[in-house]
mmCIF file with all atom_site columns, C-alpha atoms and ligand atoms in Angstrom:
data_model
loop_
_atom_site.group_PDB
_atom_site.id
_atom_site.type_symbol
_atom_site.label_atom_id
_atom_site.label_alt_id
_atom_site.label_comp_id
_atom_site.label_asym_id
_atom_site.label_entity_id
_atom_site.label_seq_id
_atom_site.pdbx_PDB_ins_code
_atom_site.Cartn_x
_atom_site.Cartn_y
_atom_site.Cartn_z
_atom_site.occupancy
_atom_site.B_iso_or_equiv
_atom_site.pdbx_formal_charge
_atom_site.auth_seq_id
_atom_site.auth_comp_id
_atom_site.auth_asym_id
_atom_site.auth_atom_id
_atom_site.pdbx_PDB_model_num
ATOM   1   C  CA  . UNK A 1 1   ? -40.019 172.429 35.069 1.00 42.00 ? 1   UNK A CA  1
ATOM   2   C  CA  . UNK A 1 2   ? -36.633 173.855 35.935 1.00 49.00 ? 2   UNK A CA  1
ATOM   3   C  CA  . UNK A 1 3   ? -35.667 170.393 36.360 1.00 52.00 ? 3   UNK A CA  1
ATOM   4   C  CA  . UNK A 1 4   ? -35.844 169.780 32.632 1.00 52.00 ? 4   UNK A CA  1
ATOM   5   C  CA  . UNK A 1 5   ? -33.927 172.787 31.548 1.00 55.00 ? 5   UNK A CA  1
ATOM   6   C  CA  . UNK A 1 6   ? -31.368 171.357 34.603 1.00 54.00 ? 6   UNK A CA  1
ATOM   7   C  CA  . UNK A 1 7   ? -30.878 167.814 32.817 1.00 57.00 ? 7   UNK A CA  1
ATOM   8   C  CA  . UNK A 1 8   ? -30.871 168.847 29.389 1.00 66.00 ? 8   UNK A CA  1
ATOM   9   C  CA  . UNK A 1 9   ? -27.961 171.311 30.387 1.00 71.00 ? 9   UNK A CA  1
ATOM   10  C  CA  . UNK A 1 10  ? -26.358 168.357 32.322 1.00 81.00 ? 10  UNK A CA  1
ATOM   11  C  CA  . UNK A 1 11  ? -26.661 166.649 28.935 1.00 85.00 ? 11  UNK A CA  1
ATOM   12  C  CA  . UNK A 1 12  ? -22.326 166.619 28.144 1.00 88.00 ? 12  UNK A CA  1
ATOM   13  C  CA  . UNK A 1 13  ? -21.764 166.314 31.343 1.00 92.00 ? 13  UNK A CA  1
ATOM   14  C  CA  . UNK A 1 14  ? -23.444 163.150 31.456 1.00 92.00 ? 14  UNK A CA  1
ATOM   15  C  CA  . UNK A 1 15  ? -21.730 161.966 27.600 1.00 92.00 ? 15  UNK A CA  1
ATOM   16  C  CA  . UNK A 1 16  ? -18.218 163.447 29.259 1.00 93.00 ? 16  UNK A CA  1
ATOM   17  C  CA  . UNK A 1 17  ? -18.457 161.396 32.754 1.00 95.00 ? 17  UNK A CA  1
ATOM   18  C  CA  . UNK A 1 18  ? -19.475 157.836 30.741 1.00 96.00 ? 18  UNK A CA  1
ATOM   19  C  CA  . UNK A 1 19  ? -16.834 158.550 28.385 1.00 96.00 ? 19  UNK A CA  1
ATOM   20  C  CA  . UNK A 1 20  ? -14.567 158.652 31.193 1.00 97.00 ? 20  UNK A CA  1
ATOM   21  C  CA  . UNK A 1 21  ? -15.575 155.594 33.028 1.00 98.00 ? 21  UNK A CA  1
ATOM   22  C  CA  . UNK A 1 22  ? -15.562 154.068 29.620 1.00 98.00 ? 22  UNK A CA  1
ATOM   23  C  CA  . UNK A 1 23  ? -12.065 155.330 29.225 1.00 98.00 ? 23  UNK A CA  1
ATOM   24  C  CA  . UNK A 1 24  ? -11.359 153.992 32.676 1.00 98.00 ? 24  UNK A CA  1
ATOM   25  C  CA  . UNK A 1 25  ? -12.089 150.001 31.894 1.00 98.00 ? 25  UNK A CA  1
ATOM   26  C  CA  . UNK A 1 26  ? -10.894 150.403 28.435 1.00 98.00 ? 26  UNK A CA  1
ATOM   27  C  CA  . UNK A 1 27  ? -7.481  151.132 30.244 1.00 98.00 ? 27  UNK A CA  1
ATOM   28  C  CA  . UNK A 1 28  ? -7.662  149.404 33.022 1.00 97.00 ? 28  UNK A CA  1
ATOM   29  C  CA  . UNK A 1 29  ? -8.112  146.464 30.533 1.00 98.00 ? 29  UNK A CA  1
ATOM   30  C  CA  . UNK A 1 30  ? -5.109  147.551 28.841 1.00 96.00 ? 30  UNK A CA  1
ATOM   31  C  CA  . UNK A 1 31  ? -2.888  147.134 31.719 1.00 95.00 ? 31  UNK A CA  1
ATOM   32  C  CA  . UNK A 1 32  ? -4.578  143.527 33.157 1.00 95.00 ? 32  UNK A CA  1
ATOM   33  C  CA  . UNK A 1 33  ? -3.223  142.895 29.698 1.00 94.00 ? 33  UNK A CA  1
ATOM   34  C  CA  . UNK A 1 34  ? 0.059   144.435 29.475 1.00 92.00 ? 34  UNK A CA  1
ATOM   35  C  CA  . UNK A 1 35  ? 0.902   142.745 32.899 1.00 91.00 ? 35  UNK A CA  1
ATOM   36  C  CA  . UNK A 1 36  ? 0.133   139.367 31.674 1.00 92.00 ? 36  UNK A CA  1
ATOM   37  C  CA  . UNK A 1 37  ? 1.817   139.814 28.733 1.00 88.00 ? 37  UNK A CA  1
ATOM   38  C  CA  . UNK A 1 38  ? 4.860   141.142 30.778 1.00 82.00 ? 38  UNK A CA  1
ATOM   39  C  CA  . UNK A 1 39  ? 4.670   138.588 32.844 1.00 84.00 ? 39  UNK A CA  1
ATOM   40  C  CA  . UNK A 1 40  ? 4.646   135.864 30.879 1.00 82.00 ? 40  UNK A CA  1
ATOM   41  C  CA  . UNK A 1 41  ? 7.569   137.159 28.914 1.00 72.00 ? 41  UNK A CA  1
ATOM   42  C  CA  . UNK A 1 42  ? 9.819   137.566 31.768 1.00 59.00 ? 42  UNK A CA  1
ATOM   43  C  CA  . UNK A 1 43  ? 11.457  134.924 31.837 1.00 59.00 ? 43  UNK A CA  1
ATOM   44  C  CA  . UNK A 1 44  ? 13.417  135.820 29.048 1.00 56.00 ? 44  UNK A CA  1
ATOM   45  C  CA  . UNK A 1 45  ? 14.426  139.500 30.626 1.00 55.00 ? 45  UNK A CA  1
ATOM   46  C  CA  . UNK A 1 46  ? 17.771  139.686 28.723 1.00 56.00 ? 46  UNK A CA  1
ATOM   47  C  CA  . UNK A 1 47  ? 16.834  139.214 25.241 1.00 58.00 ? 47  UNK A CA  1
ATOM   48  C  CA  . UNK A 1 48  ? 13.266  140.557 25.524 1.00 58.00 ? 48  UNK A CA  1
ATOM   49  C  CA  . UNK A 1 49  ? 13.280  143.104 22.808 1.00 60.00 ? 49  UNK A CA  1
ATOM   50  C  CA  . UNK A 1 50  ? 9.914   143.878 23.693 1.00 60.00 ? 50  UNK A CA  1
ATOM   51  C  CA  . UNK A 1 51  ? 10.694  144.621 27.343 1.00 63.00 ? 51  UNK A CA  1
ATOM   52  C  CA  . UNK A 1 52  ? 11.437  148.617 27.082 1.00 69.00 ? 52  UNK A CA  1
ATOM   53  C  CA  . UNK A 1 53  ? 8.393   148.930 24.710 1.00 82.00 ? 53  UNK A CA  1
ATOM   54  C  CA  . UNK A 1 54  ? 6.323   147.232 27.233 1.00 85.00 ? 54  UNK A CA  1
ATOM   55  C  CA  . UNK A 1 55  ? 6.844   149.716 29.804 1.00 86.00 ? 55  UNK A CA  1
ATOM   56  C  CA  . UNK A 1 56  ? 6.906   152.618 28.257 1.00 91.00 ? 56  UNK A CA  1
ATOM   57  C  CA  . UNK A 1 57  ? 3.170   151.526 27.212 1.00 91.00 ? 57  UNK A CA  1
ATOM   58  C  CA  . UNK A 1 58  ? 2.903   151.135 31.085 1.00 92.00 ? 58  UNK A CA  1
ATOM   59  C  CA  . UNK A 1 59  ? 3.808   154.475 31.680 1.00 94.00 ? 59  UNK A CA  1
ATOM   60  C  CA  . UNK A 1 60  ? 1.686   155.628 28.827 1.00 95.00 ? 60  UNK A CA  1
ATOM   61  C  CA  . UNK A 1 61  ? -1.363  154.137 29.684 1.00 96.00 ? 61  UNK A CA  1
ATOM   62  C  CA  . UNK A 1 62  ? -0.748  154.598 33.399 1.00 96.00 ? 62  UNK A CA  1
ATOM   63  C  CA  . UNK A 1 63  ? -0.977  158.318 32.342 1.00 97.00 ? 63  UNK A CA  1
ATOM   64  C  CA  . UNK A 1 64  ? -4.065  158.077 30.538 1.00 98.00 ? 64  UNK A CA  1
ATOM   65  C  CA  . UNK A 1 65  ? -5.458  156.184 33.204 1.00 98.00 ? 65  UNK A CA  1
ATOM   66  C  CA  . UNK A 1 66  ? -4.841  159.035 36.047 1.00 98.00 ? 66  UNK A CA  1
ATOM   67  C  CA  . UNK A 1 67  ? -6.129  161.686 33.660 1.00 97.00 ? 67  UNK A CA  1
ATOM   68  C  CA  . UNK A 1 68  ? -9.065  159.678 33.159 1.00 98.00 ? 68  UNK A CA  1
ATOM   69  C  CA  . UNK A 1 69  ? -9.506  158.836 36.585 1.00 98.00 ? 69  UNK A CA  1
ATOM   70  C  CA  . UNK A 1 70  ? -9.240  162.798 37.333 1.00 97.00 ? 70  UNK A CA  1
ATOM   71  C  CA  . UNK A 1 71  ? -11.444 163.592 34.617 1.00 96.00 ? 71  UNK A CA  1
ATOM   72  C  CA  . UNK A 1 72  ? -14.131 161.332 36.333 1.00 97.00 ? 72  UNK A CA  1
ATOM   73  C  CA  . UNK A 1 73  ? -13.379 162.885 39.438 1.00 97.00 ? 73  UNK A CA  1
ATOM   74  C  CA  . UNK A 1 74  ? -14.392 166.492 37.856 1.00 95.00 ? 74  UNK A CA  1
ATOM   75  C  CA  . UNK A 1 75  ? -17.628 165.014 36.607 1.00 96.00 ? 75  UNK A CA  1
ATOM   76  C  CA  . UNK A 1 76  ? -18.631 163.509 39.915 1.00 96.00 ? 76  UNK A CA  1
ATOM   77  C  CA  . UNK A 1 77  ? -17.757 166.941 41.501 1.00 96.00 ? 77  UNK A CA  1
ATOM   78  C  CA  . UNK A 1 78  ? -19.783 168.816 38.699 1.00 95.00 ? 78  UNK A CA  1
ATOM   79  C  CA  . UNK A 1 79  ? -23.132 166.721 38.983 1.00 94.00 ? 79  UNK A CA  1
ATOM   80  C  CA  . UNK A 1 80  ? -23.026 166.927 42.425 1.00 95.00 ? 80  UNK A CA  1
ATOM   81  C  CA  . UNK A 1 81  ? -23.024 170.801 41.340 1.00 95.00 ? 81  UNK A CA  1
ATOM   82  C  CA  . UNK A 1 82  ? -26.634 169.671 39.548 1.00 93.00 ? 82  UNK A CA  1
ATOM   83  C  CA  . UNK A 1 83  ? -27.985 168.217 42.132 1.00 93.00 ? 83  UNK A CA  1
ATOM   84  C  CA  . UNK A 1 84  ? -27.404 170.482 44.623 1.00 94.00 ? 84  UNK A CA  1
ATOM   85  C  CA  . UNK A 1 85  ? -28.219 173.255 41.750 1.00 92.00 ? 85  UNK A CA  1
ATOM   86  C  CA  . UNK A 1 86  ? -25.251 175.295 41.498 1.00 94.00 ? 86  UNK A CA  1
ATOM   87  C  CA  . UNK A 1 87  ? -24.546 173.980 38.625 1.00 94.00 ? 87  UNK A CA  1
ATOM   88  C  CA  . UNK A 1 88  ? -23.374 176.125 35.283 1.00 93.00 ? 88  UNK A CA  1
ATOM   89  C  CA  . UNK A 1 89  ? -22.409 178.728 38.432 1.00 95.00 ? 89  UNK A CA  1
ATOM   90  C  CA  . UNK A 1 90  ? -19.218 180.122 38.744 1.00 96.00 ? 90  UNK A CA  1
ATOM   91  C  CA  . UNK A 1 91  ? -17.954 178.454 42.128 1.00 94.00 ? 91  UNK A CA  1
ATOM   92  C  CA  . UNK A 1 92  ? -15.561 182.155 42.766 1.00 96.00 ? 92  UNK A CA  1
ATOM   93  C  CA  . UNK A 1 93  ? -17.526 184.747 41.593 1.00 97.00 ? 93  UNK A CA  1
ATOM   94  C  CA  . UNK A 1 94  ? -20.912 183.242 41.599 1.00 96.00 ? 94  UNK A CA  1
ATOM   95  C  CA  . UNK A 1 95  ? -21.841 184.572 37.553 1.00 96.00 ? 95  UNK A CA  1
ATOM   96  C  CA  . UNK A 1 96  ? -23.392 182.274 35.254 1.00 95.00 ? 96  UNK A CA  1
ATOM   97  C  CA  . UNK A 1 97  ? -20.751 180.428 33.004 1.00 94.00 ? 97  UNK A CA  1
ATOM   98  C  CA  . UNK A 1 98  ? -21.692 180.575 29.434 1.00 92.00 ? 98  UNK A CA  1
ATOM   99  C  CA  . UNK A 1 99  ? -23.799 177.384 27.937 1.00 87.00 ? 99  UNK A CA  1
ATOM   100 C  CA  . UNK A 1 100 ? -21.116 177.352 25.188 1.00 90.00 ? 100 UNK A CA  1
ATOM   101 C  CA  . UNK A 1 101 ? -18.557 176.630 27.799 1.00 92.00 ? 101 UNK A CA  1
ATOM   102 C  CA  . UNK A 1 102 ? -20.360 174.137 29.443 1.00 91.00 ? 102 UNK A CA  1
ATOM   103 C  CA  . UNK A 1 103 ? -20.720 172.333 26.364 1.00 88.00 ? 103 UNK A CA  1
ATOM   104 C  CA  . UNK A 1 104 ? -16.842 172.579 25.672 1.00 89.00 ? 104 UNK A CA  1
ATOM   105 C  CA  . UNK A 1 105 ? -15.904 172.054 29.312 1.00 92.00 ? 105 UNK A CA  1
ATOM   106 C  CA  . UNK A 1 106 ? -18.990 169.993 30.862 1.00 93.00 ? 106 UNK A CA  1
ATOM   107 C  CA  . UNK A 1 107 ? -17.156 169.852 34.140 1.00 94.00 ? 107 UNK A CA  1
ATOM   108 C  CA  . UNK A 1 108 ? -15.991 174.021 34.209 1.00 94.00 ? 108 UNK A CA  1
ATOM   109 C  CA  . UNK A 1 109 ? -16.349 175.160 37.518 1.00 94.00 ? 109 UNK A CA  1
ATOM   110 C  CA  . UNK A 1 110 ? -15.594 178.533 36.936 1.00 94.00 ? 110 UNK A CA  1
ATOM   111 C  CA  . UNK A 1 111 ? -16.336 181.434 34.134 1.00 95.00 ? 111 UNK A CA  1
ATOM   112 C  CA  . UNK A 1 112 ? -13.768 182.197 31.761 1.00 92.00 ? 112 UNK A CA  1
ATOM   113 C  CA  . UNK A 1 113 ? -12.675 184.821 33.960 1.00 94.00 ? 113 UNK A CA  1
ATOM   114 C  CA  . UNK A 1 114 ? -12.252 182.789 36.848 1.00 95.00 ? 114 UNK A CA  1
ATOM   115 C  CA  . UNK A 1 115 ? -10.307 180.365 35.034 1.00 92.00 ? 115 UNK A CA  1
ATOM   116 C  CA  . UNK A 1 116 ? -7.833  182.374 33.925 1.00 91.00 ? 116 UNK A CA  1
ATOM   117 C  CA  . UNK A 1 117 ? -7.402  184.090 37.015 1.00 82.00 ? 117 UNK A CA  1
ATOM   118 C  CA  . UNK A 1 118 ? -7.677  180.304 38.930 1.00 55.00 ? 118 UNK A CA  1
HETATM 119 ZN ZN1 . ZN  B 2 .   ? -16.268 183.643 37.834 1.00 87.96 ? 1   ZN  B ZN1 1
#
């Protein structure tokens, strides 16, 4: 019965960890694509006016993809937090963290507090 109450508060964290591995081939896509594009255009280095746009959307999507990547990192570390059932815990100081946080922050390992102090 606890169990219940544990997956429907696990709810966002589910939503936020697809949405991240969603993210994750969306980008990953993105740069398959970019490098094909790049590399078919590069034999034209000198006049490609498309070159510095092209890797400055490297750079940006490389970012996106590392955030992403950490962000699915934080959501495998938090429902490992579920299953072992210290989930919705503070990891420092061991108080409950607000429901209203978790649903903001799905992957909050520590009470507002904490956090601040962290
Ligand atoms: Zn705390």
């Amino acid at each position: 019965m606890t169990d219940a109450g544990v997956t429907d508060r696990a709810g966002p964290l589910r939503r936020a960890r697809a949405e991240a591995e969603a993210d994750i081939r969306e980008l990953t896509a993105a740069m398959e694509s970019l490098r094909r594009t790049r590399e078919s255009s590069s034999d034209d280095d000198e006049h490609d006016p498309e070159g510095p746009t092209l890797s400055s959307e490297w750079s940006r999507i490389r970012g996106l993809l590392t955030a992403a990547e950490s962000r699915l990192g934080d959501a495998d570390a938090a429902w490992a937090r579920v299953e072992n059932g210290s989930y919705g815990t503070c990891l420092r100081c061991g108080s409950a963290i607000p429901p209203g946080r978790l649903e903001v922050r799905p992957t909050a390992a520590f009470c507002v507090a904490c956090a601040s102090v962290h």
